[in-house]
Amino acid sequence: MRTVNAYAAISATEPLVPVTIERRDVGAKDVLIEIRYAGVCHSDIHTVRGEWGQMTYPLTVGHEIVGVVAEVGTGVSKHAVGDRVGVGCMVNSCRECAACLAGEEQYCSNGNTGTYASVDRDGTITQGGYSTHVVVDEDFVLRVPEAIPYEAAAPLLCAGITTYSPLRHWKAGPGSRVAVVGLGGLGHMAVKLAHAMGAEVTVLSQSLKKKDDGLRLGADHYYATSDPATFTDLDSSFDLIINTVSAVIDLDAYLGLLALDGTMVNVGAPPQALPIHVFTLFGNRRSFAGSGIGGIRETQEMLDFCAEHGIASDVEVIGATQINQAYERVLASDVRYRFVIDVDTLR
Ligand code: NAP
Ligand code: ZN
Ligand code: ZN
C-alpha cells in the first residue's frame, strides 16, 4: 500500500477537502501512474452530491486522468515506465461476457468497475483521479499520443469518448446533420469531433453567449434554445441530436427537430426521469437512445483520431484548492470548456 495526497468529498453537502488515500501495491498486471492532470466532469459533481444515489465517504472522484507510468508489474507488456498514459471511467470489467469480448466493456453484463465509487476486486471502494497516483490494470490504461498536450488530453478520457462513441455508432459524417445540445465539457468535444468527421454541426445552447466559441470550435450554425423561433425554424432538420445537458429539458421539443429516421442520443445524465410523449416519436419514425462512455479499444481509437485531426479539449487549468469554485462555475454553465486540475498542486 502507498499513501498519496488527494481531494475528497466527505459528505454530499460539504466542499471537497485535502485528504490522503491508499493505493494498492503494484500487482503483476498493474501500472502505477503518476498523475499530471485530472479533468472535472459534471458526473463528478452528480456523484459526490449523492444525486445518483447514496455514496460512501470520503470519496475521491475524477475519471479524466493523464500522467506518466512510474512503475509496472512483472507481467505488464502494454506499457513501460515513462510512457504518457490515460485512464477514463473504467478500471476493470469481467472480460468474459459478450459485451467485454466485443470490446464494449462499458456494457459489461457483470458490471464494469468504475474508476471511482465502485466496489473493486479486493472489496475496497475505488477512488478517482483527484490524486497524485493511481494503480490500474494495464488493460484499462490508454496510450496518450505525443501530439496532444497532457492537460488538453485529460478530458478526452470521458468527455471525448462519451461523444465520439455515439457519433461513430450513429454514423456522423459527410452529409449528416448533427445537433449538439449544451456547449459544456461534453458538448464542446461533440462539436469538434462531429466537425472532424465531416458532419454539418449545429449547436443548441441556452443563449447566444458562446456563439463565437461554438463557431470557432467547428459548428456551422448556432441557435439559442431560449428563443421559441429556434424550434420552428429547425423543425425536422437533423439526422442526429446529441443531448449533453445535465438537467431535465423538454425532450419533445428537441425530438421534433429530428428529420425522418433521425435519432436523439442522450448522454446527459440528470438524476430525474425525462418524460417523452410517444407521438413525437411516431412523427418521422424518430428514435430516442442513450449511450454510455465507450470501450477501451474505441477510446484508444478516439485518442488517435484526435491526434491525427489536431483535436483536444479547450481547458482551464486550476490548482487543487480551486476545485470547489470550479464546481460552482460548472453548475452555472460557466465552463470554457473543461476544468482540469494541475495535480502538481497536490504534491
Ligand atoms: P457541463 O460541462 O456542465 O455541460 C452541460 C451543459 O448543458 C452546460 O454547459 C449547458 O450548456 C447545458 N445546460 C446545463 N444546465 C441546463 C439547463 N438547465 N437547461 C438547458 N441546458 C443546460 O457538463 P458535462 O461534464 O459536459 O456533462 C454533461 C452531462 O453528461 C452530465 O449530466 C454528466 O453526468 C453526463 N455524462 C454522461 C456520460 C455518459 O456516459 N453518458 C459521460 C460523462 C458525462 P449551454 O450553456 O450551452 O446551454
Ligand atoms: Zn465523466
Ligand atoms: Zn463483462
XYZ file of C-alpha atoms and ligand atoms in Angstrom:
397
model
C 0.000 0.000 0.000
C 1.058 3.542 -0.604
C -0.470 6.671 0.879
C -0.998 9.525 -1.571
C -2.402 13.053 -1.485
C -5.893 13.588 -2.851
C -9.017 15.741 -2.674
C -12.196 14.117 -1.419
C -15.825 14.781 -0.652
C -16.551 13.996 2.991
C -20.327 14.269 2.594
C -22.890 15.127 -0.073
C -23.210 18.697 1.143
C -19.745 19.866 2.187
C -16.909 21.205 -0.003
C -14.139 18.841 -1.110
C -11.110 18.838 1.208
C -7.482 17.649 1.033
C -7.033 14.104 2.321
C -4.690 11.146 1.949
C -5.852 7.893 0.359
C -4.365 4.420 -0.042
C -3.324 2.924 -3.365
C -2.797 -0.819 -3.631
C 0.621 -2.372 -4.252
C 1.502 -2.773 -7.916
C 0.333 -6.269 -8.904
C 1.721 -8.344 -11.780
C -0.662 -6.759 -14.318
C -0.779 -3.301 -12.748
C 0.590 0.058 -13.793
C 1.416 2.793 -11.272
C 0.639 6.174 -12.816
C 1.995 9.466 -11.548
C -0.989 11.664 -12.365
C -0.284 15.026 -14.045
C -3.780 16.360 -14.754
C -7.324 15.332 -13.881
C -10.395 16.710 -15.652
C -13.515 17.827 -13.776
C -16.589 16.088 -15.264
C -20.134 17.044 -14.348
C -20.561 13.367 -13.362
C -18.066 14.009 -10.533
C -20.468 16.615 -9.167
C -23.598 14.458 -9.579
C -21.717 11.664 -7.770
C -20.238 13.498 -4.792
C -23.511 15.303 -4.142
C -25.370 11.994 -3.998
C -27.621 12.930 -6.925
C -27.327 9.460 -8.497
C -27.605 7.577 -5.215
C -26.052 7.415 -1.799
C -22.237 7.289 -1.679
C -19.648 6.038 0.778
C -17.491 8.936 2.034
C -14.784 10.090 1.982
C -14.854 9.789 -1.812
C -12.242 10.949 -4.305
C -13.675 11.399 -7.794
C -12.100 12.176 -11.181
C -12.161 9.923 -14.244
C -10.283 12.000 -16.775
C -6.772 11.063 -15.785
C -3.481 11.586 -17.600
C 0.030 11.028 -16.356
C 3.277 9.131 -16.668
C 3.926 5.470 -15.934
C 6.069 5.340 -12.781
C 6.215 1.572 -12.221
C 4.903 -1.589 -13.902
C 4.169 -5.081 -12.611
C 6.184 -8.109 -13.694
C 3.501 -9.270 -16.158
C 2.858 -5.911 -17.849
C 3.508 -5.844 -21.591
C 1.471 -2.903 -22.927
C 3.057 -0.008 -21.043
C 6.539 0.944 -19.854
C 7.964 3.337 -17.271
C 7.942 6.879 -18.705
C 5.005 6.316 -21.108
C 2.317 9.000 -21.443
C -0.917 7.321 -20.422
C -4.524 7.951 -19.505
C -7.358 6.353 -17.560
C -11.033 7.051 -18.162
C -14.228 5.985 -16.424
C -13.467 2.252 -16.007
C -10.610 0.365 -14.372
C -11.839 -3.208 -14.874
C -14.601 -5.467 -16.166
C -15.350 -9.211 -16.216
C -13.629 -9.757 -19.599
C -15.831 -12.816 -20.249
C -19.320 -11.596 -21.151
C -20.416 -10.882 -24.721
C -20.009 -7.116 -24.253
C -16.463 -7.446 -22.875
C -15.479 -9.863 -25.642
C -16.822 -7.358 -28.182
C -14.639 -4.617 -26.652
C -17.663 -2.842 -25.164
C -16.553 -3.172 -21.533
C -18.731 -0.211 -20.568
C -21.721 -2.504 -21.094
C -20.206 -5.459 -19.179
C -23.152 -7.602 -18.135
C -21.455 -8.277 -14.811
C -20.917 -4.561 -14.260
C -17.679 -2.759 -15.076
C -15.554 -1.397 -12.246
C -15.815 2.390 -12.296
C -12.720 4.488 -11.695
C -14.391 5.816 -8.562
C -17.264 4.845 -6.260
C -17.222 1.203 -7.468
C -16.503 -1.925 -5.449
C -13.062 -3.117 -6.569
C -11.963 -6.761 -6.782
C -10.408 -6.510 -3.326
C -13.676 -5.189 -1.871
C -12.482 -1.614 -1.403
C -14.279 1.348 -2.985
C -12.368 2.694 -5.989
C -11.002 6.242 -5.651
C -10.545 8.522 -8.650
C -8.099 10.896 -10.228
C -8.095 13.980 -7.998
C -4.931 12.476 -6.511
C -1.228 12.194 -7.207
C -1.066 8.494 -8.149
C -3.310 5.645 -9.207
C -2.743 1.906 -9.728
C -4.676 0.429 -12.667
C -4.736 -2.882 -14.540
C -2.755 -2.402 -17.762
C -5.718 -3.375 -19.970
C -7.607 -0.281 -18.807
C -4.712 2.126 -19.375
C -4.705 4.115 -22.645
C -1.776 5.480 -24.630
C -1.868 9.292 -24.895
C -0.369 10.374 -28.242
C 2.642 12.745 -28.110
C 0.754 15.236 -30.283
C -1.743 16.030 -27.507
C -0.575 18.093 -24.505
C -1.346 16.367 -21.204
C -3.818 18.915 -19.879
C -5.804 19.043 -23.133
C -5.822 15.240 -23.332
C -7.336 14.617 -19.895
C -10.971 15.481 -20.822
C -10.797 13.163 -23.838
C -10.862 10.212 -21.424
C -14.516 10.911 -20.582
C -15.946 13.900 -22.487
C -14.106 12.823 -25.645
C -15.080 9.164 -25.730
C -18.643 9.767 -24.486
C -19.341 11.905 -27.549
C -17.086 10.057 -30.031
C -18.810 6.715 -29.425
C -22.393 7.757 -30.336
C -21.156 9.898 -33.238
C -19.491 6.775 -34.655
C -22.325 4.394 -33.757
C -24.930 6.607 -35.469
C -22.521 7.272 -38.357
C -21.972 11.012 -38.214
C -20.083 12.038 -41.333
C -20.272 13.912 -44.610
C -23.903 14.593 -45.451
C -25.232 14.129 -41.912
C -26.754 16.968 -39.962
C -25.773 16.779 -36.307
C -27.060 18.987 -33.491
C -25.304 19.224 -30.141
C -27.419 20.340 -27.192
C -25.421 22.110 -24.454
C -21.965 23.601 -25.028
C -20.133 22.408 -21.930
C -17.431 19.755 -21.449
C -19.115 17.016 -23.480
C -20.789 19.434 -25.877
C -17.624 21.197 -26.989
C -15.980 17.828 -27.701
C -19.058 16.680 -29.640
C -18.780 19.788 -31.830
C -15.074 19.291 -32.528
C -15.418 15.566 -33.209
C -18.549 15.770 -35.390
C -16.902 18.558 -37.408
C -13.732 16.483 -37.870
C -15.864 13.540 -39.019
C -17.279 15.780 -41.749
C -20.814 16.347 -40.434
C -22.734 19.640 -40.624
C -22.833 20.736 -36.985
C -25.368 22.924 -35.165
C -25.089 23.991 -31.524
C -28.281 24.367 -29.499
C -27.315 26.366 -26.415
C -29.430 28.163 -23.852
C -28.248 31.551 -25.144
C -26.025 33.061 -27.840
C -23.335 33.983 -25.244
C -20.906 31.341 -26.521
C -21.743 31.670 -30.242
C -18.278 32.878 -31.330
C -16.671 29.999 -29.451
C -19.093 27.476 -30.930
C -18.300 28.552 -34.474
C -14.564 28.546 -33.715
C -14.833 25.010 -32.302
C -16.257 23.826 -35.626
C -20.019 24.437 -35.592
C -21.656 25.576 -38.827
C -24.722 27.034 -37.079
C -25.592 28.201 -33.569
C -29.046 28.747 -32.066
C -30.411 29.813 -28.682
C -32.979 27.424 -27.227
C -34.401 30.298 -25.130
C -35.789 31.663 -28.423
C -39.008 29.774 -29.329
C -38.364 30.504 -33.042
C -35.418 28.063 -32.898
C -37.850 25.161 -32.559
C -39.994 26.225 -35.513
C -37.078 27.213 -37.756
C -35.281 23.913 -37.199
C -38.327 21.605 -37.262
C -37.447 18.131 -38.717
C -33.951 19.168 -39.770
C -31.404 16.887 -38.009
C -30.301 13.295 -38.539
C -28.660 13.058 -35.143
C -29.001 15.070 -31.943
C -26.525 14.550 -29.108
C -28.042 15.822 -25.859
C -25.301 16.593 -23.332
C -27.462 18.563 -20.879
C -27.019 17.685 -17.212
C -30.548 18.817 -16.313
C -34.105 17.991 -17.380
C -35.104 19.545 -20.700
C -38.314 19.360 -22.745
C -37.368 16.322 -24.828
C -40.444 16.514 -27.046
C -39.422 19.957 -28.253
C -35.975 18.665 -29.233
C -37.257 15.380 -30.709
C -39.398 17.468 -33.058
C -36.161 18.700 -34.620
C -35.318 15.208 -35.932
C -35.800 14.513 -39.637
C -37.142 11.197 -40.983
C -35.425 8.280 -39.209
C -33.393 10.670 -37.073
C -32.076 9.716 -33.625
C -31.640 11.732 -30.466
C -28.965 10.262 -28.216
C -28.997 11.236 -24.574
C -25.582 11.328 -22.960
C -26.529 13.916 -20.335
C -27.417 12.183 -17.084
C -29.818 14.210 -14.938
C -30.931 12.355 -11.824
C -34.625 12.830 -12.633
C -36.662 10.864 -15.201
C -37.156 12.526 -18.579
C -40.727 12.353 -19.901
C -41.408 11.753 -23.607
C -44.708 11.926 -25.474
C -44.651 8.899 -27.794
C -46.498 10.705 -30.591
C -43.349 12.795 -31.059
C -41.526 9.557 -31.898
C -44.231 8.383 -34.339
C -43.675 11.505 -36.418
C -40.687 10.996 -38.769
C -40.167 7.487 -37.236
C -37.846 9.092 -34.690
C -35.635 7.218 -32.220
C -34.600 8.177 -28.718
C -31.436 6.464 -27.457
C -28.821 6.569 -24.738
C -25.077 5.947 -24.822
C -22.569 5.376 -22.022
C -18.876 6.332 -22.365
C -17.052 3.905 -24.743
C -14.978 0.720 -24.717
C -11.220 0.620 -24.263
C -10.477 -0.128 -27.917
C -12.721 2.708 -29.075
C -11.206 5.074 -26.503
C -7.755 4.402 -27.964
C -9.186 4.909 -31.462
C -10.643 8.261 -30.322
C -7.296 9.408 -28.840
C -5.515 8.502 -32.075
C -8.260 10.224 -34.123
C -7.815 13.380 -32.036
C -4.045 13.332 -32.547
C -4.470 12.828 -36.283
C -7.002 15.673 -36.592
C -5.252 18.095 -34.223
C -8.145 17.978 -31.754
C -8.061 18.218 -27.976
C -10.101 19.793 -25.245
C -10.253 23.539 -24.533
C -9.288 23.647 -20.884
C -8.962 25.980 -17.940
C -6.196 24.641 -15.702
C -6.809 25.090 -11.969
C -4.952 24.333 -8.760
C -6.438 21.776 -6.397
C -7.596 24.469 -3.978
C -9.893 25.859 -6.704
C -11.919 22.643 -7.144
C -14.959 23.787 -5.169
C -15.080 27.096 -7.019
C -14.818 25.207 -10.321
C -17.800 23.045 -9.335
C -19.910 26.165 -8.830
C -18.890 27.506 -12.235
C -19.750 24.185 -13.923
C -23.171 24.286 -12.254
C -23.656 27.830 -13.574
C -22.812 26.667 -17.169
C -19.753 28.915 -16.866
C -17.080 26.487 -18.027
C -14.890 27.153 -21.079
C -14.894 24.233 -21.681
C -13.360 21.865 -19.134
C -11.670 22.496 -15.809
C -8.538 20.431 -15.428
C -6.708 20.099 -12.127
C -2.930 20.538 -12.234
C -2.096 17.618 -9.952
C 1.374 19.036 -9.206
C -0.511 21.395 -6.865
C -1.412 18.341 -4.756
C 2.125 17.058 -4.266
P -21.247 20.568 -18.336
O -19.859 20.911 -18.722
O -21.857 21.188 -17.151
O -22.166 20.843 -19.651
C -23.553 20.734 -19.625
C -24.144 21.851 -20.497
O -25.557 21.673 -20.532
C -23.947 23.250 -19.967
O -22.733 23.804 -20.325
C -25.114 23.986 -20.590
O -24.795 24.341 -21.926
C -26.198 22.923 -20.650
N -27.149 23.055 -19.516
C -26.882 22.977 -18.183
N -27.997 23.132 -17.458
C -29.002 23.311 -18.357
C -30.402 23.508 -18.226
N -30.996 23.569 -17.025
N -31.125 23.627 -19.369
C -30.547 23.583 -20.572
N -29.221 23.398 -20.755
C -28.460 23.257 -19.661
O -21.379 19.002 -18.096
P -20.601 17.782 -18.805
O -19.422 17.420 -17.983
O -20.455 18.078 -20.243
O -21.664 16.607 -18.578
C -22.960 16.712 -19.121
C -23.844 15.587 -18.635
O -23.378 14.367 -19.211
C -23.826 15.367 -17.120
O -25.131 15.021 -16.698
C -22.881 14.185 -16.959
O -23.117 13.455 -15.785
C -23.237 13.396 -18.177
N -22.217 12.422 -18.609
C -22.664 11.247 -19.139
C -21.765 10.329 -19.626
C -22.243 9.080 -20.289
O -21.513 8.095 -20.311
N -23.437 9.085 -20.871
C -20.391 10.587 -19.528
C -19.975 11.803 -18.992
C -20.899 12.730 -18.545
P -25.234 25.774 -22.565
O -24.694 26.808 -21.639
O -24.578 25.759 -23.893
O -26.717 25.786 -22.646
Zn -17.249 11.908 -16.969
Zn -18.102 -8.310 -18.960
